[in-house]
């Protein structure tokens, strides 16, 4: 057998650098809830041995009007207080908003080295991404990753161009703003857990965003479910987003949504079991074709089953020690 090559490198090649993000992005903007979110993240990281969800501290909806600077200072302090291995992001005000550059100056200048990414709301075009990059450069940060929130028909039309920018890791879909941006042409029912999968314009927007991300090695992130107390609705939306629309990540707006999102995006246990055996056989065969359960497998199916294992790890599923070793030292 030749020298060991990590499965991600062997199977994904040039794509091995594609972004790997937790499947849940949890939002909070009120001080008490932000602190609780960070504590929950630390507790779950200790329990599972890895960070299963991002915490995004919100300035856009969290800051009171007139109190944007004080809120930015609070967010900056919370980021700096977070544990070193945590994943904490910030949603700033939109590019062009009076508080945008202030958010960047306070939060990124003070705590940018602790952030996993910056969420940009109301992104309409590539020009907005470039303006954000210029603002980051101005405070001495030319490496912080950007996530873009797509919330309008114009933004959807520019999704491929936005996703292609090298600083962009992920595109998120903003359902409620997208619906309301149509001046009443899309009914309110398109914002609920059922209607968002049946209205053609909403469904098209979701598919465009997912396609733009996958074409550029980025992560599509699904919108919130506002019926936060309806666990069945949440699980249905999350499962459909993952299995039907190709989404790899989803927003949470209440702590009770985190575990159901992880469960919905996790592979089935039978598929995990198959993936463990198939990847083990592939490594033994130096990635040459091999047989499992009467079926022939080669690099195409190896690639699929390796990604099953990656999703299992991202969602906290239990893996045998022989498989866990691949995730001990991420590449």
Short mmCIF file of C-alpha atoms in Angstrom, two decimals:
data_model
loop_
_atom_site.label_atom_id
_atom_site.label_comp_id
_atom_site.label_asym_id
_atom_site.label_seq_id
_atom_site.Cartn_x
_atom_site.Cartn_y
_atom_site.Cartn_z
CA UNK A 1 0.00 0.00 0.00
CA UNK A 2 1.25 3.49 -0.84
CA UNK A 3 1.68 6.29 1.69
CA UNK A 4 -1.60 7.29 3.34
CA UNK A 5 -3.50 10.14 1.69
CA UNK A 6 -6.31 11.79 3.62
CA UNK A 7 -9.69 10.81 2.06
CA UNK A 8 -10.68 14.45 1.55
CA UNK A 9 -7.53 15.10 -0.50
CA UNK A 10 -7.68 11.79 -2.36
CA UNK A 11 -11.33 12.15 -3.35
CA UNK A 12 -11.98 15.87 -3.66
CA UNK A 13 -8.62 16.99 -5.05
CA UNK A 14 -8.79 20.69 -5.89
CA UNK A 15 -12.14 20.85 -4.10
CA UNK A 16 -10.56 19.67 -0.84
CA UNK A 17 -10.31 23.31 0.18
CA UNK A 18 -14.06 23.88 -0.17
CA UNK A 19 -15.55 25.46 2.92
CA UNK A 20 -16.53 23.15 5.76
CA UNK A 21 -19.05 24.88 8.02
CA UNK A 22 -21.30 23.67 10.86
CA UNK A 23 -24.77 22.87 9.55
CA UNK A 24 -26.50 25.21 12.01
CA UNK A 25 -26.05 28.99 12.32
CA UNK A 26 -27.71 30.26 15.51
CA UNK A 27 -28.70 33.95 15.74
CA UNK A 28 -29.24 36.12 18.80
CA UNK A 29 -29.11 39.88 19.34
CA UNK A 30 -30.29 40.58 22.90
CA UNK A 31 -27.54 40.57 25.53
CA UNK A 32 -29.03 37.85 27.72
CA UNK A 33 -29.70 35.60 24.73
CA UNK A 34 -26.28 36.23 23.22
CA UNK A 35 -24.63 35.16 26.47
CA UNK A 36 -26.85 32.06 26.71
CA UNK A 37 -26.05 31.16 23.11
CA UNK A 38 -22.31 31.33 23.70
CA UNK A 39 -22.66 29.24 26.88
CA UNK A 40 -24.73 26.64 25.04
CA UNK A 41 -22.16 26.45 22.25
CA UNK A 42 -19.34 25.89 24.76
CA UNK A 43 -21.32 23.23 26.63
CA UNK A 44 -22.19 21.31 23.45
CA UNK A 45 -18.63 21.58 22.17
CA UNK A 46 -17.43 19.95 25.38
CA UNK A 47 -20.10 17.24 25.11
CA UNK A 48 -19.52 16.35 21.45
CA UNK A 49 -15.84 17.19 21.09
CA UNK A 50 -16.36 19.58 18.19
CA UNK A 51 -18.23 22.80 17.42
CA UNK A 52 -21.61 21.79 15.99
CA UNK A 53 -23.09 25.23 15.37
CA UNK A 54 -22.00 28.80 14.83
CA UNK A 55 -23.23 31.61 17.06
CA UNK A 56 -23.92 34.80 15.12
CA UNK A 57 -24.33 37.90 17.28
CA UNK A 58 -26.74 40.27 15.59
CA UNK A 59 -26.27 44.00 15.14
CA UNK A 60 -28.76 44.53 12.33
CA UNK A 61 -31.90 43.55 14.27
CA UNK A 62 -30.33 43.44 17.74
CA UNK A 63 -29.15 47.03 18.05
CA UNK A 64 -31.74 49.58 19.25
CA UNK A 65 -32.14 52.65 17.04
CA UNK A 66 -29.74 55.27 18.32
CA UNK A 67 -27.83 52.69 20.34
CA UNK A 68 -25.88 51.08 17.50
CA UNK A 69 -22.45 52.07 18.83
CA UNK A 70 -23.13 50.76 22.33
CA UNK A 71 -24.46 47.50 20.89
CA UNK A 72 -21.38 47.11 18.71
CA UNK A 73 -19.16 47.60 21.77
CA UNK A 74 -21.16 44.93 23.63
CA UNK A 75 -20.88 42.50 20.73
CA UNK A 76 -17.14 43.11 20.47
CA UNK A 77 -16.71 42.40 24.19
CA UNK A 78 -18.72 39.17 23.94
CA UNK A 79 -16.65 37.97 20.99
CA UNK A 80 -13.45 38.58 22.93
CA UNK A 81 -14.84 36.73 25.97
CA UNK A 82 -15.76 33.62 23.94
CA UNK A 83 -13.62 30.52 24.23
CA UNK A 84 -10.71 30.32 21.80
CA UNK A 85 -12.08 27.24 19.96
CA UNK A 86 -15.59 28.63 19.61
CA UNK A 87 -17.06 29.78 16.31
CA UNK A 88 -18.56 33.25 16.71
CA UNK A 89 -19.70 35.50 13.88
CA UNK A 90 -21.39 38.89 13.71
CA UNK A 91 -24.16 40.19 11.47
CA UNK A 92 -23.40 43.86 10.91
CA UNK A 93 -25.68 46.52 9.42
CA UNK A 94 -26.00 46.53 5.62
CA UNK A 95 -23.40 48.19 3.42
CA UNK A 96 -24.60 51.75 2.98
CA UNK A 97 -26.34 51.91 6.36
CA UNK A 98 -25.17 54.74 8.58
CA UNK A 99 -23.93 52.24 11.19
CA UNK A 100 -22.10 49.86 8.82
CA UNK A 101 -18.64 51.44 8.94
CA UNK A 102 -19.07 52.03 12.68
CA UNK A 103 -19.76 48.30 13.18
CA UNK A 104 -16.63 47.44 11.22
CA UNK A 105 -14.51 49.99 13.05
CA UNK A 106 -15.62 48.85 16.51
CA UNK A 107 -16.12 45.10 16.13
CA UNK A 108 -13.60 44.06 13.49
CA UNK A 109 -10.86 46.41 14.65
CA UNK A 110 -11.17 45.12 18.22
CA UNK A 111 -12.25 41.49 17.79
CA UNK A 112 -11.84 40.57 14.12
CA UNK A 113 -9.14 38.02 14.93
CA UNK A 114 -11.70 36.06 17.01
CA UNK A 115 -14.47 36.02 14.38
CA UNK A 116 -15.07 33.03 12.13
CA UNK A 117 -16.88 35.23 9.58
CA UNK A 118 -18.90 38.39 9.05
CA UNK A 119 -22.51 38.18 7.88
CA UNK A 120 -23.50 40.92 5.43
CA UNK A 121 -27.27 41.51 5.16
CA UNK A 122 -29.12 43.06 2.21
CA UNK A 123 -26.38 42.21 -0.30
CA UNK A 124 -27.60 43.17 -3.76
CA UNK A 125 -24.54 42.78 -5.96
CA UNK A 126 -20.82 42.11 -6.19
CA UNK A 127 -20.26 45.82 -5.55
CA UNK A 128 -21.61 45.39 -2.01
CA UNK A 129 -19.10 42.62 -1.34
CA UNK A 130 -16.27 44.75 -2.69
CA UNK A 131 -17.37 47.70 -0.53
CA UNK A 132 -17.33 45.44 2.53
CA UNK A 133 -13.85 44.19 1.63
CA UNK A 134 -12.63 47.78 1.34
CA UNK A 135 -14.04 48.59 4.78
CA UNK A 136 -12.30 45.54 6.25
CA UNK A 137 -9.05 46.47 4.55
CA UNK A 138 -9.31 49.93 6.08
CA UNK A 139 -9.19 48.45 9.60
CA UNK A 140 -6.33 46.12 8.70
CA UNK A 141 -8.27 42.90 8.16
CA UNK A 142 -7.92 41.42 4.68
CA UNK A 143 -8.65 37.80 5.61
CA UNK A 144 -12.00 37.69 7.42
CA UNK A 145 -14.47 35.51 5.53
CA UNK A 146 -17.81 36.93 4.41
CA UNK A 147 -21.28 35.42 4.33
CA UNK A 148 -23.91 37.17 2.23
CA UNK A 149 -27.63 37.33 2.92
CA UNK A 150 -29.65 37.23 -0.32
CA UNK A 151 -32.99 38.97 0.26
CA UNK A 152 -34.27 40.48 -2.99
CA UNK A 153 -34.96 39.58 -6.65
CA UNK A 154 -31.92 41.62 -7.73
CA UNK A 155 -29.70 39.77 -5.28
CA UNK A 156 -30.97 36.41 -6.56
CA UNK A 157 -30.15 37.45 -10.12
CA UNK A 158 -26.59 38.24 -9.00
CA UNK A 159 -26.15 35.17 -6.79
CA UNK A 160 -23.61 33.39 -9.03
CA UNK A 161 -21.40 36.48 -9.25
CA UNK A 162 -21.60 37.06 -5.48
CA UNK A 163 -20.82 33.42 -4.69
CA UNK A 164 -17.76 33.51 -6.96
CA UNK A 165 -16.00 36.16 -4.85
CA UNK A 166 -13.02 34.53 -3.07
CA UNK A 167 -13.86 36.08 0.33
CA UNK A 168 -17.42 34.72 0.29
CA UNK A 169 -17.91 31.39 2.11
CA UNK A 170 -21.67 31.09 2.11
CA UNK A 171 -24.93 32.54 0.80
CA UNK A 172 -28.02 32.62 3.02
CA UNK A 173 -31.60 33.09 1.85
CA UNK A 174 -33.68 35.77 3.59
CA UNK A 175 -37.22 34.52 3.07
CA UNK A 176 -39.29 37.24 4.71
CA UNK A 177 -37.47 40.16 3.14
CA UNK A 178 -37.54 38.38 -0.22
CA UNK A 179 -41.32 37.99 -0.06
CA UNK A 180 -41.92 41.55 1.15
CA UNK A 181 -39.66 42.96 -1.58
CA UNK A 182 -42.24 41.91 -4.18
CA UNK A 183 -44.74 44.66 -3.25
CA UNK A 184 -47.52 42.21 -2.44
CA UNK A 185 -47.07 40.07 -5.56
CA UNK A 186 -46.16 37.07 -3.36
CA UNK A 187 -48.77 36.21 -0.68
CA UNK A 188 -48.04 36.00 3.03
CA UNK A 189 -48.59 32.23 2.88
CA UNK A 190 -45.24 31.91 1.05
CA UNK A 191 -43.48 32.78 4.31
CA UNK A 192 -44.81 29.82 6.30
CA UNK A 193 -43.26 26.36 6.53
CA UNK A 194 -45.43 24.90 3.77
CA UNK A 195 -45.84 27.82 1.37
CA UNK A 196 -42.12 28.49 1.03
CA UNK A 197 -41.73 25.18 -0.78
CA UNK A 198 -44.69 25.63 -3.12
CA UNK A 199 -44.59 29.23 -4.36
CA UNK A 200 -42.66 29.22 -7.67
CA UNK A 201 -40.76 32.48 -7.14
CA UNK A 202 -39.62 31.51 -3.63
CA UNK A 203 -38.65 28.02 -4.73
CA UNK A 204 -36.75 29.41 -7.72
CA UNK A 205 -34.82 31.79 -5.46
CA UNK A 206 -33.82 28.95 -3.14
CA UNK A 207 -32.64 26.83 -6.06
CA UNK A 208 -30.66 29.68 -7.63
CA UNK A 209 -28.84 30.30 -4.36
CA UNK A 210 -28.07 26.62 -3.85
CA UNK A 211 -26.87 26.24 -7.43
CA UNK A 212 -24.67 29.35 -7.21
CA UNK A 213 -23.02 28.03 -4.06
CA UNK A 214 -22.39 24.53 -5.39
CA UNK A 215 -20.99 25.92 -8.63
CA UNK A 216 -18.38 27.86 -6.65
CA UNK A 217 -17.57 25.49 -3.78
CA UNK A 218 -19.51 27.58 -1.26
CA UNK A 219 -22.16 26.65 1.34
CA UNK A 220 -25.86 27.42 0.79
CA UNK A 221 -27.63 28.28 4.07
CA UNK A 222 -31.39 27.96 4.43
CA UNK A 223 -33.70 30.55 5.98
CA UNK A 224 -35.31 30.56 9.39
CA UNK A 225 -38.55 28.88 10.42
CA UNK A 226 -40.55 31.52 12.28
CA UNK A 227 -42.87 28.92 13.86
CA UNK A 228 -40.07 28.34 16.37
CA UNK A 229 -42.27 26.38 18.82
CA UNK A 230 -43.45 23.96 16.12
CA UNK A 231 -40.80 21.23 16.14
CA UNK A 232 -42.54 19.20 13.44
CA UNK A 233 -42.64 22.17 11.06
CA UNK A 234 -38.97 22.90 11.69
CA UNK A 235 -37.89 19.32 11.07
CA UNK A 236 -39.95 19.15 7.88
CA UNK A 237 -38.44 22.37 6.50
CA UNK A 238 -34.89 21.41 7.46
CA UNK A 239 -35.18 17.93 5.99
CA UNK A 240 -36.63 19.22 2.71
CA UNK A 241 -33.99 21.94 2.46
CA UNK A 242 -31.24 19.35 2.90
CA UNK A 243 -32.63 16.52 0.80
CA UNK A 244 -34.59 18.29 -1.94
CA UNK A 245 -32.86 21.65 -2.46
CA UNK A 246 -29.20 20.89 -1.71
CA UNK A 247 -28.81 23.14 1.31
CA UNK A 248 -25.93 22.31 3.67
CA UNK A 249 -26.69 24.70 6.52
CA UNK A 250 -29.66 26.41 8.19
CA UNK A 251 -30.41 29.33 10.47
CA UNK A 252 -31.71 28.88 14.02
CA UNK A 253 -33.45 31.70 15.93
CA UNK A 254 -34.23 29.76 19.12
CA UNK A 255 -32.07 27.30 21.10
CA UNK A 256 -34.78 24.65 20.77
CA UNK A 257 -34.20 24.63 17.00
CA UNK A 258 -30.52 23.66 17.12
CA UNK A 259 -30.77 19.92 17.82
CA UNK A 260 -33.65 19.34 15.35
CA UNK A 261 -31.62 21.09 12.63
CA UNK A 262 -28.60 18.90 13.38
CA UNK A 263 -30.81 15.80 13.23
CA UNK A 264 -32.45 16.86 9.97
CA UNK A 265 -29.13 17.48 8.22
CA UNK A 266 -27.52 14.28 9.53
CA UNK A 267 -27.30 11.20 7.29
CA UNK A 268 -29.37 8.16 8.21
CA UNK A 269 -27.54 5.67 10.44
CA UNK A 270 -27.70 2.93 7.80
CA UNK A 271 -25.96 5.23 5.31
CA UNK A 272 -23.31 6.12 7.88
CA UNK A 273 -22.68 2.42 8.55
CA UNK A 274 -22.29 1.76 4.80
CA UNK A 275 -19.98 4.77 4.42
CA UNK A 276 -17.67 3.55 7.19
CA UNK A 277 -17.23 0.18 5.48
CA UNK A 278 -16.96 1.52 1.94
CA UNK A 279 -14.32 4.14 2.78
CA UNK A 280 -12.33 1.58 4.80
CA UNK A 281 -12.36 -0.76 1.80
CA UNK A 282 -11.37 2.10 -0.51
CA UNK A 283 -8.36 2.99 1.62
CA UNK A 284 -7.31 -0.67 1.76
CA UNK A 285 -7.53 -0.80 -2.07
CA UNK A 286 -5.54 2.44 -2.48
CA UNK A 287 -8.72 4.00 -3.92
CA UNK A 288 -9.00 1.40 -6.69
CA UNK A 289 -12.49 -0.06 -7.31
CA UNK A 290 -13.81 -2.41 -4.63
CA UNK A 291 -16.99 -4.34 -3.88
CA UNK A 292 -19.36 -3.92 -0.93
CA UNK A 293 -22.68 -5.71 -0.40
CA UNK A 294 -22.63 -6.98 -3.96
CA UNK A 295 -22.09 -3.57 -5.54
CA UNK A 296 -19.00 -2.17 -7.23
CA UNK A 297 -17.67 1.14 -5.94
CA UNK A 298 -15.09 3.50 -7.42
CA UNK A 299 -13.98 7.08 -6.85
CA UNK A 300 -17.37 8.54 -7.76
CA UNK A 301 -19.20 6.61 -5.05
CA UNK A 302 -16.24 6.88 -2.66
CA UNK A 303 -16.56 10.64 -2.96
CA UNK A 304 -20.25 10.47 -2.06
CA UNK A 305 -19.74 8.21 0.95
CA UNK A 306 -16.83 10.28 2.23
CA UNK A 307 -19.14 13.29 2.22
CA UNK A 308 -21.66 11.21 4.19
CA UNK A 309 -18.99 10.76 6.85
CA UNK A 310 -18.21 14.48 6.83
CA UNK A 311 -21.87 15.32 7.39
CA UNK A 312 -22.08 12.74 10.16
CA UNK A 313 -19.14 14.38 11.90
CA UNK A 314 -20.58 17.88 11.41
CA UNK A 315 -23.88 16.85 12.99
CA UNK A 316 -22.44 15.05 16.01
CA UNK A 317 -23.26 11.51 14.92
CA UNK A 318 -21.30 8.75 16.60
CA UNK A 319 -18.50 7.32 14.47
CA UNK A 320 -16.13 4.41 15.16
CA UNK A 321 -12.63 5.30 16.36
CA UNK A 322 -11.15 4.13 13.06
CA UNK A 323 -13.19 6.82 11.29
CA UNK A 324 -12.88 9.54 13.92
CA UNK A 325 -9.13 9.72 13.24
CA UNK A 326 -9.80 11.41 9.90
CA UNK A 327 -11.36 14.38 11.72
CA UNK A 328 -8.86 14.67 14.59
CA UNK A 329 -6.57 16.94 12.55
CA UNK A 330 -8.63 18.81 9.91
CA UNK A 331 -6.78 19.60 6.69
#
